[in-house]
mmCIF file of C-alpha atoms in Angstrom:
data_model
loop_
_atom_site.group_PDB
_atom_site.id
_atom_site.type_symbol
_atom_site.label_atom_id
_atom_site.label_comp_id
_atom_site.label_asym_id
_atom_site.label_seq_id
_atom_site.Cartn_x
_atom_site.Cartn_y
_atom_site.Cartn_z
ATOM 1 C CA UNK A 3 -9.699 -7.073 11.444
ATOM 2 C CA UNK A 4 -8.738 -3.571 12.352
ATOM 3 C CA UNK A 5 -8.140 -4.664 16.276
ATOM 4 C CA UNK A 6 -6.024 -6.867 15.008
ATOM 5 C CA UNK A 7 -3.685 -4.587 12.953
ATOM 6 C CA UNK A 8 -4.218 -1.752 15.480
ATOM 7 C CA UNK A 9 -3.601 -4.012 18.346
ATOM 8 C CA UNK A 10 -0.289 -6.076 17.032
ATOM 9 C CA UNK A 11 1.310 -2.533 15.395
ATOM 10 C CA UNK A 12 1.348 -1.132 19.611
ATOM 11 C CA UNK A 13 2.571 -4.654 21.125
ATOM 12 C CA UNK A 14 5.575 -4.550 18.491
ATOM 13 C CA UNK A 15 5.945 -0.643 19.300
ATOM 14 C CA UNK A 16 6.164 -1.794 23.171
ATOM 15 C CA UNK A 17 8.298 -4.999 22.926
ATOM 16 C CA UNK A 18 11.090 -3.090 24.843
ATOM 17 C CA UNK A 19 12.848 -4.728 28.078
ATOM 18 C CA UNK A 20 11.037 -3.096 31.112
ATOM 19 C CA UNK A 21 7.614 -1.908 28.925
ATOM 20 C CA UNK A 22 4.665 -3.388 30.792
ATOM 21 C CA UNK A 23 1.642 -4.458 28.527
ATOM 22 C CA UNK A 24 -0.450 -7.192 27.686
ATOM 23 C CA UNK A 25 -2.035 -8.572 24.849
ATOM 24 C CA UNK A 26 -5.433 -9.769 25.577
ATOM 25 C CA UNK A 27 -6.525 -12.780 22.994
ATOM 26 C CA UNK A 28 -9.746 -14.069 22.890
ATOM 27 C CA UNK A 29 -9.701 -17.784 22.893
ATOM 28 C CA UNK A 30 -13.243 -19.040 23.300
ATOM 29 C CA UNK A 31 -16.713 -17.208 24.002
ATOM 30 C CA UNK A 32 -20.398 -18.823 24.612
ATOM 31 C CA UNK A 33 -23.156 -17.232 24.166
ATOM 32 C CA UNK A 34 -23.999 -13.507 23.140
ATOM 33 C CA UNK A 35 -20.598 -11.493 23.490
ATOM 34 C CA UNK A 36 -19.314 -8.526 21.555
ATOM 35 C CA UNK A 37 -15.864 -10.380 20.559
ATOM 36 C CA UNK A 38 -15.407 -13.633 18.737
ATOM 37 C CA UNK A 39 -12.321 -15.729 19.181
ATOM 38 C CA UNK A 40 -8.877 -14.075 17.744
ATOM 39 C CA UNK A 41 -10.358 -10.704 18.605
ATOM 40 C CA UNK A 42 -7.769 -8.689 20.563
ATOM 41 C CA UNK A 43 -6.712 -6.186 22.967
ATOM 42 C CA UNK A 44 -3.336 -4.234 23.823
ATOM 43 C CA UNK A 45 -3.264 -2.628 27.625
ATOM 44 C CA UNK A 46 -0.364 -0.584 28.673
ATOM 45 C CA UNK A 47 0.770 1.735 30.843
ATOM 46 C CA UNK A 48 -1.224 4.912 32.302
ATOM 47 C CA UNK A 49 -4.707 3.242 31.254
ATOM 48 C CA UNK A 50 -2.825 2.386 27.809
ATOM 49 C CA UNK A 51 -5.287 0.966 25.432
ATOM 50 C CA UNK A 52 -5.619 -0.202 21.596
ATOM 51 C CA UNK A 53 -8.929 -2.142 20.614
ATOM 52 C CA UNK A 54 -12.133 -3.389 22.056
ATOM 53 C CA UNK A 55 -13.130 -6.886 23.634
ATOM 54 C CA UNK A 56 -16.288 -5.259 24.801
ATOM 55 C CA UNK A 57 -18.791 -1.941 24.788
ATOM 56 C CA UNK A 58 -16.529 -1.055 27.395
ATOM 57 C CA UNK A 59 -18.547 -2.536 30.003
ATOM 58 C CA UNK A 60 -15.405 -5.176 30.403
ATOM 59 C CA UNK A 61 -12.242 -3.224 30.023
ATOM 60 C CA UNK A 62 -11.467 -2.441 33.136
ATOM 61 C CA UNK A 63 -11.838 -5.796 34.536
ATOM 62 C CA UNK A 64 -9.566 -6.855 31.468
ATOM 63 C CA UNK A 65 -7.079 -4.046 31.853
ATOM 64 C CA UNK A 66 -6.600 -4.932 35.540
ATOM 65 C CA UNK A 67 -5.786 -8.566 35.137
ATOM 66 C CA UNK A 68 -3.781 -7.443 32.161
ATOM 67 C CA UNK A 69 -1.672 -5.615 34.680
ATOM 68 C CA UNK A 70 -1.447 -8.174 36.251
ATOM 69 C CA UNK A 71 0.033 -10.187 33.544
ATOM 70 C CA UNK A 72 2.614 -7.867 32.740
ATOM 71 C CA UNK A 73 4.185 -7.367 35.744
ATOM 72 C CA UNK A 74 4.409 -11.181 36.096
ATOM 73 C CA UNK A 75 5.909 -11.900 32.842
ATOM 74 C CA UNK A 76 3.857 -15.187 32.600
ATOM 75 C CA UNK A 77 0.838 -15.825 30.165
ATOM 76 C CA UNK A 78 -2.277 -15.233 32.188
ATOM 77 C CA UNK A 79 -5.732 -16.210 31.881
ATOM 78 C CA UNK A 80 -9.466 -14.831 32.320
ATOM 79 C CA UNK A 81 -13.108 -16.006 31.896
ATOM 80 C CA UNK A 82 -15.499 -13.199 32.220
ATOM 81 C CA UNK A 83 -18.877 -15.079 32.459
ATOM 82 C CA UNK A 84 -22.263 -13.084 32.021
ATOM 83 C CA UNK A 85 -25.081 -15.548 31.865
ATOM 84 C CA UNK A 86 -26.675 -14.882 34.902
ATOM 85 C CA UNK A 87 -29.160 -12.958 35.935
ATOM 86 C CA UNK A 88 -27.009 -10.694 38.602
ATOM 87 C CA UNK A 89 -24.757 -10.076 36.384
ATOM 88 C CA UNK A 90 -26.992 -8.728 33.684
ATOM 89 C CA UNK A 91 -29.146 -6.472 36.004
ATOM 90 C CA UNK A 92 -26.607 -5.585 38.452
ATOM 91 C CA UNK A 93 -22.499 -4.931 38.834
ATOM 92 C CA UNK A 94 -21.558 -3.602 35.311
ATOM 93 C CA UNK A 95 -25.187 -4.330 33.909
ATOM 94 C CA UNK A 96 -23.458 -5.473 30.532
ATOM 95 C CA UNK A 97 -26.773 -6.418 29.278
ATOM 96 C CA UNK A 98 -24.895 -9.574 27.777
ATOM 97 C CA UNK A 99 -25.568 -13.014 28.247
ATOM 98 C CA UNK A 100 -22.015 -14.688 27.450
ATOM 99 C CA UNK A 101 -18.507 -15.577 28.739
ATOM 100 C CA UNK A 102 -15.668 -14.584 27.072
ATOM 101 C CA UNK A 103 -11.876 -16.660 27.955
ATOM 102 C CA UNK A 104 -8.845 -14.698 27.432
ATOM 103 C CA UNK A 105 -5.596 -15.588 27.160
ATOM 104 C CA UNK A 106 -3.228 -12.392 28.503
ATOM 105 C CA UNK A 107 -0.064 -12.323 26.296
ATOM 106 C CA UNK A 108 3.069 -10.345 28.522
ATOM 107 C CA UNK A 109 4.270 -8.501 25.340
ATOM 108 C CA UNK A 110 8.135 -8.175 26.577
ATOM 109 C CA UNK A 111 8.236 -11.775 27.955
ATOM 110 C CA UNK A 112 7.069 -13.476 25.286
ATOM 111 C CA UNK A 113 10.243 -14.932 23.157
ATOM 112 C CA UNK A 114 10.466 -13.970 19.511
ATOM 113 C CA UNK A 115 6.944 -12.016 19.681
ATOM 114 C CA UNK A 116 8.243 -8.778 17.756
ATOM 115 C CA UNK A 117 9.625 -10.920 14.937
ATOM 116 C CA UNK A 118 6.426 -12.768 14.645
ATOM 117 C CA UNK A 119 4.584 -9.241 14.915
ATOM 118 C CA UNK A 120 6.869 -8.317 12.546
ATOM 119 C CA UNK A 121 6.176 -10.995 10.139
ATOM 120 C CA UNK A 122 2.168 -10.719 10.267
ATOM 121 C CA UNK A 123 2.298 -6.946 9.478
ATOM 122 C CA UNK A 124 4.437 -7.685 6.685
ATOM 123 C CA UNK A 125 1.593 -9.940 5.260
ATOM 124 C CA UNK A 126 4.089 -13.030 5.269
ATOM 125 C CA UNK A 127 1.230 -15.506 6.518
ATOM 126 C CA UNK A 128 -1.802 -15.623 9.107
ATOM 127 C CA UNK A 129 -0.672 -15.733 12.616
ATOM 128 C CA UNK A 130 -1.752 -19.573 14.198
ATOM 129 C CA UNK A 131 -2.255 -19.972 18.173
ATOM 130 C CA UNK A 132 -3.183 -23.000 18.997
ATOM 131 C CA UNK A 133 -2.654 -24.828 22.699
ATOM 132 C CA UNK A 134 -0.319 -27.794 22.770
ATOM 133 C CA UNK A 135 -0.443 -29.521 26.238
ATOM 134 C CA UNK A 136 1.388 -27.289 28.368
ATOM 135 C CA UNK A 137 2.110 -24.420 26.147
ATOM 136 C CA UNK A 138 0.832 -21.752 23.319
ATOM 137 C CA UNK A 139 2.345 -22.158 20.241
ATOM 138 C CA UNK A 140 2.561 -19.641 17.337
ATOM 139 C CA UNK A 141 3.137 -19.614 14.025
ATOM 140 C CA UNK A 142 3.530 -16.493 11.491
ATOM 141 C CA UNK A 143 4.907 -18.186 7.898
ATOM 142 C CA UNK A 144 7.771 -20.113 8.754
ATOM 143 C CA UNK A 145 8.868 -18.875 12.058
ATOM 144 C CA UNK A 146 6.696 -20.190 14.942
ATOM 145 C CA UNK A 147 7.636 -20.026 19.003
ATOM 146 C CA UNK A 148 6.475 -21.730 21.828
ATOM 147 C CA UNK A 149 5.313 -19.820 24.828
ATOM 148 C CA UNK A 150 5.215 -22.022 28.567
ATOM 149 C CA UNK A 151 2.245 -21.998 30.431
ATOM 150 C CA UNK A 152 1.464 -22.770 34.213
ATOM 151 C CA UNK A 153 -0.796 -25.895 34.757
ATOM 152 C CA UNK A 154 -3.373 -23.786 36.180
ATOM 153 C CA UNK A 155 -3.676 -21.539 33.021
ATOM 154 C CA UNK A 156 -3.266 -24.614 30.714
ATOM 155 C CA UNK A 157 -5.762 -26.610 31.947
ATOM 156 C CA UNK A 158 -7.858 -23.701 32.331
ATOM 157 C CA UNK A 159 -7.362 -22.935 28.095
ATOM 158 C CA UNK A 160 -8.636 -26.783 27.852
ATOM 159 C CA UNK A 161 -11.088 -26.921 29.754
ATOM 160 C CA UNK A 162 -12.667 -23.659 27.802
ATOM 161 C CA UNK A 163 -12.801 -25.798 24.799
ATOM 162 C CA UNK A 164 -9.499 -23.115 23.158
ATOM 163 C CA UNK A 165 -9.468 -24.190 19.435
ATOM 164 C CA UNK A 166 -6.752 -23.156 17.639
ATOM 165 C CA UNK A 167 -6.994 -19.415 16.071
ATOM 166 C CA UNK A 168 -6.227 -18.024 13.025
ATOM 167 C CA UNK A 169 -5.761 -14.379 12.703
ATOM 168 C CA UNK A 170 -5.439 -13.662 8.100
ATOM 169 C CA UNK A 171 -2.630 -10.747 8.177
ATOM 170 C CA UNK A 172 -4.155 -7.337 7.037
ATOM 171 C CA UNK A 173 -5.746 -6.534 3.723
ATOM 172 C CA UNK A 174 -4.037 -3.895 1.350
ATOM 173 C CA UNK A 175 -4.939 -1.549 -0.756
ATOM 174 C CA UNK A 176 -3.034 0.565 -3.707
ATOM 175 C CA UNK A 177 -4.320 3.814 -4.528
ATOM 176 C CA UNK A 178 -3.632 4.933 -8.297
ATOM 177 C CA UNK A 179 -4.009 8.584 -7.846
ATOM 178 C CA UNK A 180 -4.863 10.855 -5.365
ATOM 179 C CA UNK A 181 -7.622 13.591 -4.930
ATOM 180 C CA UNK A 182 -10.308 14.970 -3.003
ATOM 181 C CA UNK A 183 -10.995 11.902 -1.252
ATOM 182 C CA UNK A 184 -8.200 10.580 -0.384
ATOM 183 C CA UNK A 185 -7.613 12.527 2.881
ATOM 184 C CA UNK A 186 -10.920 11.297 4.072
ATOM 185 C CA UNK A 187 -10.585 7.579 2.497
ATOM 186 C CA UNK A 188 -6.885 7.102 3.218
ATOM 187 C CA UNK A 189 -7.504 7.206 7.203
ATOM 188 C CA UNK A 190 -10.712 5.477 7.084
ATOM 189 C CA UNK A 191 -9.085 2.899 5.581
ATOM 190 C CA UNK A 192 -6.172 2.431 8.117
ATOM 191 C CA UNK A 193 -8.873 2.974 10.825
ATOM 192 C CA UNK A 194 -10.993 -0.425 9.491
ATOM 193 C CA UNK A 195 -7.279 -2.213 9.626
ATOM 194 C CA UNK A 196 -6.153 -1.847 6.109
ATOM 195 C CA UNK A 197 -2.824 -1.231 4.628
ATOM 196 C CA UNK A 198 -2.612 1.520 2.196
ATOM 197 C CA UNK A 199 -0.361 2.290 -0.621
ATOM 198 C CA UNK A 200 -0.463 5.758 -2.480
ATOM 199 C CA UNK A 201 1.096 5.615 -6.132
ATOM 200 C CA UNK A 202 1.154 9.397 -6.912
ATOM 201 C CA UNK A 203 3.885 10.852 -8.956
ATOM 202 C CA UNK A 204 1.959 14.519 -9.308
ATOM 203 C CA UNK A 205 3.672 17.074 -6.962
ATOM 204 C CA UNK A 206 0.126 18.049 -5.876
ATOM 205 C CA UNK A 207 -1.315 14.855 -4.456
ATOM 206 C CA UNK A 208 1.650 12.548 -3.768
ATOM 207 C CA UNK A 209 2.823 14.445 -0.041
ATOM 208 C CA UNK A 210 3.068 11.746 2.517
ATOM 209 C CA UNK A 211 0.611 14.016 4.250
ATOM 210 C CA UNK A 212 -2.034 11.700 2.692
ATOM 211 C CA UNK A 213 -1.626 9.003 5.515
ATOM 212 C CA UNK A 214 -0.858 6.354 3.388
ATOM 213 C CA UNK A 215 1.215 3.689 5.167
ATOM 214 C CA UNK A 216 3.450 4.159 1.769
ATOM 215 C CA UNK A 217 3.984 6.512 -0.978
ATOM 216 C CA UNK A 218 5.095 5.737 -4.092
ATOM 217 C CA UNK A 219 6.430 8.770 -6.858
ATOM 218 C CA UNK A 220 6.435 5.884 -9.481
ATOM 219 C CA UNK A 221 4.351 4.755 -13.065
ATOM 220 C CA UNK A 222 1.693 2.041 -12.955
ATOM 221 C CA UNK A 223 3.711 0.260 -14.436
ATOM 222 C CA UNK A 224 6.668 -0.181 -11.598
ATOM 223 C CA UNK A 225 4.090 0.423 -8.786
ATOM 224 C CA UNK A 226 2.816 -2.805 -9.967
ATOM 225 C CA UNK A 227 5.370 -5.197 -9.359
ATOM 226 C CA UNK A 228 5.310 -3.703 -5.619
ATOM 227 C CA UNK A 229 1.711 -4.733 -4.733
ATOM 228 C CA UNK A 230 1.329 -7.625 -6.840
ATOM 229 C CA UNK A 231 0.199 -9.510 -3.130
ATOM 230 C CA UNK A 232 -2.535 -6.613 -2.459
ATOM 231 C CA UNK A 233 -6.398 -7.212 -2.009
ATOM 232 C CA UNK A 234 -7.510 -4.414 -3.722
ATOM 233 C CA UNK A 235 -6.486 -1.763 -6.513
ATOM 234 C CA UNK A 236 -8.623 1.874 -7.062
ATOM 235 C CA UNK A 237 -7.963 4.292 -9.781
ATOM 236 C CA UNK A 238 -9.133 7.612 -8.727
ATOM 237 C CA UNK A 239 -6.434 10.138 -11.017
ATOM 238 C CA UNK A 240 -9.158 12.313 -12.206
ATOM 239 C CA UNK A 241 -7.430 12.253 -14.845
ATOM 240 C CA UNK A 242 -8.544 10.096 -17.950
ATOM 241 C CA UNK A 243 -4.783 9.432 -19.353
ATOM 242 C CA UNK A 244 -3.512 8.800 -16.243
ATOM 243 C CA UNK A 245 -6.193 6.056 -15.271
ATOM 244 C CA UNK A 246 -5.942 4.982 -18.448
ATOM 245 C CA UNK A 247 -2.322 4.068 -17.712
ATOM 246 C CA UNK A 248 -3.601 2.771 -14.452
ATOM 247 C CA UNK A 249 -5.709 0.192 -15.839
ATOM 248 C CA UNK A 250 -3.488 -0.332 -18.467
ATOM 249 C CA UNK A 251 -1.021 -1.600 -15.843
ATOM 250 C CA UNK A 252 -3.358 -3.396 -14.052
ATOM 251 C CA UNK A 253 -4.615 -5.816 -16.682
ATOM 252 C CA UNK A 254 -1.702 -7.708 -15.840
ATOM 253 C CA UNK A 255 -2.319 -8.122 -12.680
ATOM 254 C CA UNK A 256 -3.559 -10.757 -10.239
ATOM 255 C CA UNK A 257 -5.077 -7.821 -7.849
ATOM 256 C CA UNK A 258 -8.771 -9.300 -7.068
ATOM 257 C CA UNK A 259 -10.775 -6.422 -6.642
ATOM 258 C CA UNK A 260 -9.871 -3.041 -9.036
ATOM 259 C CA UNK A 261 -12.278 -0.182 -8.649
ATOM 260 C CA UNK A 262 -12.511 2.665 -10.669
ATOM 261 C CA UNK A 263 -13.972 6.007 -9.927
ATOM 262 C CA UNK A 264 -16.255 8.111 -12.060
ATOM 263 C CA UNK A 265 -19.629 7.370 -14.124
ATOM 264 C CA UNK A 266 -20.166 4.694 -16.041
ATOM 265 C CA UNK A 267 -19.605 6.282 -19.643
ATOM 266 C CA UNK A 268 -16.318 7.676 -18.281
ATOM 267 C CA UNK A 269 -15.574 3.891 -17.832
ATOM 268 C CA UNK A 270 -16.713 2.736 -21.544
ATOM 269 C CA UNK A 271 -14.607 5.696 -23.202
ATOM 270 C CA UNK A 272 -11.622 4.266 -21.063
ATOM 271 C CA UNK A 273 -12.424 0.765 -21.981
ATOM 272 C CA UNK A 274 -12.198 1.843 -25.647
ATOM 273 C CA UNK A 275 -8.577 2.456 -25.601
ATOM 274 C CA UNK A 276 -7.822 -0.783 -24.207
ATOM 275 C CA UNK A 277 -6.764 -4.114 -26.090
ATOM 276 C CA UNK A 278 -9.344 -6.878 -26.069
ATOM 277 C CA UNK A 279 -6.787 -9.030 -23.794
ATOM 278 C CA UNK A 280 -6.535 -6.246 -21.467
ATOM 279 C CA UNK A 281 -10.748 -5.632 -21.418
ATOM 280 C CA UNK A 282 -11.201 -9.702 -20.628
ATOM 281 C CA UNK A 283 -8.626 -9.774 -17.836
ATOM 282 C CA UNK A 284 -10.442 -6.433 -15.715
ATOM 283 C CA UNK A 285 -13.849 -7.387 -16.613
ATOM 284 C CA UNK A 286 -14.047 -10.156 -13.649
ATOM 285 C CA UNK A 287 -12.606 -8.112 -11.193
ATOM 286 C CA UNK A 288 -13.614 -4.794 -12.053
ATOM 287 C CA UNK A 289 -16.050 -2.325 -9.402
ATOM 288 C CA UNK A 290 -16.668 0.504 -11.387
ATOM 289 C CA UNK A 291 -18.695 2.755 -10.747
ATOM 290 C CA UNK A 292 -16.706 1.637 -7.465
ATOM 291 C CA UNK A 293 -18.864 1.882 -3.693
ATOM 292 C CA UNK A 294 -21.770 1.377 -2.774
ATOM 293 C CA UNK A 295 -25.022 3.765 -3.197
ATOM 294 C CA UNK A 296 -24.954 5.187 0.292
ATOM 295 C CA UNK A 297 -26.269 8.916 -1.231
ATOM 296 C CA UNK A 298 -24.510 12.207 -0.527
ATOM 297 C CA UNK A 299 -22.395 13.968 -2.927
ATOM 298 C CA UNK A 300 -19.232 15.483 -2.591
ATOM 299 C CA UNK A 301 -15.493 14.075 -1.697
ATOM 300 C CA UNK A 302 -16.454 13.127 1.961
ATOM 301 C CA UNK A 303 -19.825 10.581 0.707
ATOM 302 C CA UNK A 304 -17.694 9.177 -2.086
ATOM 303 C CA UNK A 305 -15.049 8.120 0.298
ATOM 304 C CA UNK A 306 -17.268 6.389 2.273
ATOM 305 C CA UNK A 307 -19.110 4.497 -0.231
ATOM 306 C CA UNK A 308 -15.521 3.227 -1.636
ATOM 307 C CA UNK A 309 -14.449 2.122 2.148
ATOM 308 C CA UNK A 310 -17.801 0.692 2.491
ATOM 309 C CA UNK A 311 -17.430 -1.209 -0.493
ATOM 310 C CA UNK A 312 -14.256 -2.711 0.382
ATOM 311 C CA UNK A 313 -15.389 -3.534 3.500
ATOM 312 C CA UNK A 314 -18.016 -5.541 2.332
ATOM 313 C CA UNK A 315 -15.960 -7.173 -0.089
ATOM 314 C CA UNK A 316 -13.643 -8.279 2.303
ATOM 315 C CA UNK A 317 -16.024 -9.916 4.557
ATOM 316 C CA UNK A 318 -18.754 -11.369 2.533
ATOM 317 C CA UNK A 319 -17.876 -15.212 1.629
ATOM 318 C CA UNK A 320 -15.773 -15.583 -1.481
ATOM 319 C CA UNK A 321 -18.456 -17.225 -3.475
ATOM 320 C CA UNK A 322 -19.593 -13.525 -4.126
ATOM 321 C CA UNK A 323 -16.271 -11.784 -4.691
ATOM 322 C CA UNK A 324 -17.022 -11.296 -8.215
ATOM 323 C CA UNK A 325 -17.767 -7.576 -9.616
ATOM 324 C CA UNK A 326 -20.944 -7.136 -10.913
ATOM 325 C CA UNK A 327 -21.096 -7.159 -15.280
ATOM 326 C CA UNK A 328 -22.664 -3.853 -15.463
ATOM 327 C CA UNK A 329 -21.386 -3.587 -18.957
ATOM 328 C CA UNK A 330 -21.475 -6.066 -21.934
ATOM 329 C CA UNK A 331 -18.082 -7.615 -23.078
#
């Protein structure tokens, strides 16, 4: 997930005429590899790189037929196979028993790539690639191109058994109020591939020196209607009027996962002050107290615990999105 964000965000920043670099996109693997298929890659220039296909046992074979790639302006192709014995004792000694087919993406060759980039970051649909005789095709939404590819490197993609990929756009997250954490949370977020949104209208908190990918100087109340698509919600004011409001606002919302910070009686006097409706709609989708019990005290351990949380959340089937009833109705 955060490759992915990390990955597309520097192909769009280098879709330039004349800017060498390569997407690398797993297709297919067998056997043990660090990558699955849809993980990816961006080389550039001057040993250039954004995200992992390996331990780093594999990048510089990648990174060189990458190159390659880029200077050609055609879609390229790679199988990195480490079954064998040789290969695990000997050469890179990646300790890996797997092979690993790439397809190598020319960033400024490949038509209508930085509005499709565009398009994923901007959480308008999963981005499709899926081979189609003689050609990748993608698909972000509505818009989808078709890239050519050489007989050698579609036959190749078939042969590897290259099932069509689906990459979900990146998972968002609005934080109600700012504190000690955020500095620590608000990066560690980005870092594990999530978008952030700050709603902070105290002069204190609400600097864009937070990292947030946006900040918002607005009430609950309007911030709502601009994340109304978002995965997750967390009211951290530190302030019981103001997360009051929060939650208030929130009620209304189709958000899936809302977590609120503080102990759990802080959360009962809170609950108090809200209307039955309003209690019935959070209870489902309420975390609170929200992260996980990792131990440590202090701004740094909470931070964790809430990105651990979410991370967890995100990835576990959706059978168990549900927040646990650690209260009765």
């Amino acid at each position: 997930m955060s490759a992915a964000r990390h990955s597309i965000e520097a192909s769009l920043r280098a879709c330039r005429p004349g800017e060498a670099s390569t997407l690398a996109l797993v297709m297919a693997t067998e056997g043990s590899n660090y990558s699955q298929p849809g993980a990816m890659a961006w080389f550039g220039p001057d040993a250039a790189q954004v995200g992992w296909l390996s331990g780093g046992c594999l990048e510089d074979e990648i990174a060189g037929h990458a190159a390659e790639a880029a200077r050609s302006g055609r879609v390229g192709w790679l199988e990195v196979d480490t079954r064998d014995d040789e290969s695990l004792l000997s050469g890179s000694a990646v300790g890996c028993r797997g092979r690993l087919c790439l397809a190598l993406l020319p960033v400024s060759a490949l038509r209508g790539w930085a509005a499709l980039a565009g398009a994923w970051l901007q959480r308008r649909g999963a981005l499709t690639v899926a081979l189609q005789a003689d050609a990748l095709v993608a698909r972000v939404g509505d818009r989808d191109e078709r890239w050519p590819l050489s007989p050698l490197v579609a036959r190749a993609l078939a042969a590897a058994g290259a099932a069509p990929l689906r990459i979900d756009p990146p998972p968002a997250v609005a934080l109600f109020g700012a504190g000690p954490e955020t500095p620590v949370l608000v990066p560690l977020l980005r870092q594990l591939g999530w978008l952030t949104l700050l709603v902070e209208r105290r002069p204190r908190w609400n600097a864009p020196a937070a990292g947030a990918d946006r900040v918002l100087a607005l009430t609950p109340g309007e911030a709502v209607m601009a994340c109304t698509d978002h995965d997750a919600a967390l009211v951290m004011h530190h302030n019981f009027e103001l997360d009051r409001e929060a939650l208030d606002a929130l009620a209304a919302s189709r958000i899936p996962f809302i977590g609120l910070l503080g102990p759990a009686r802080r959360r009962e006097d809170l609950f108090r002050l809200l209307r039955r409706p309003q209690h019935d709609r959070l209870a489902p989708r309420l975390h609170s107290p929200v992260g996980l019990p990792l131990g440590g005290k202090g701004p740094e351990a909470i931070a964790l615990s809430i990105a651990a949380q979410l991370q967890q959340w995100r990835t576990e089937p959706a059978v168990l999105r549900q927040a646990p009833q650690a209260w009765s109705a």
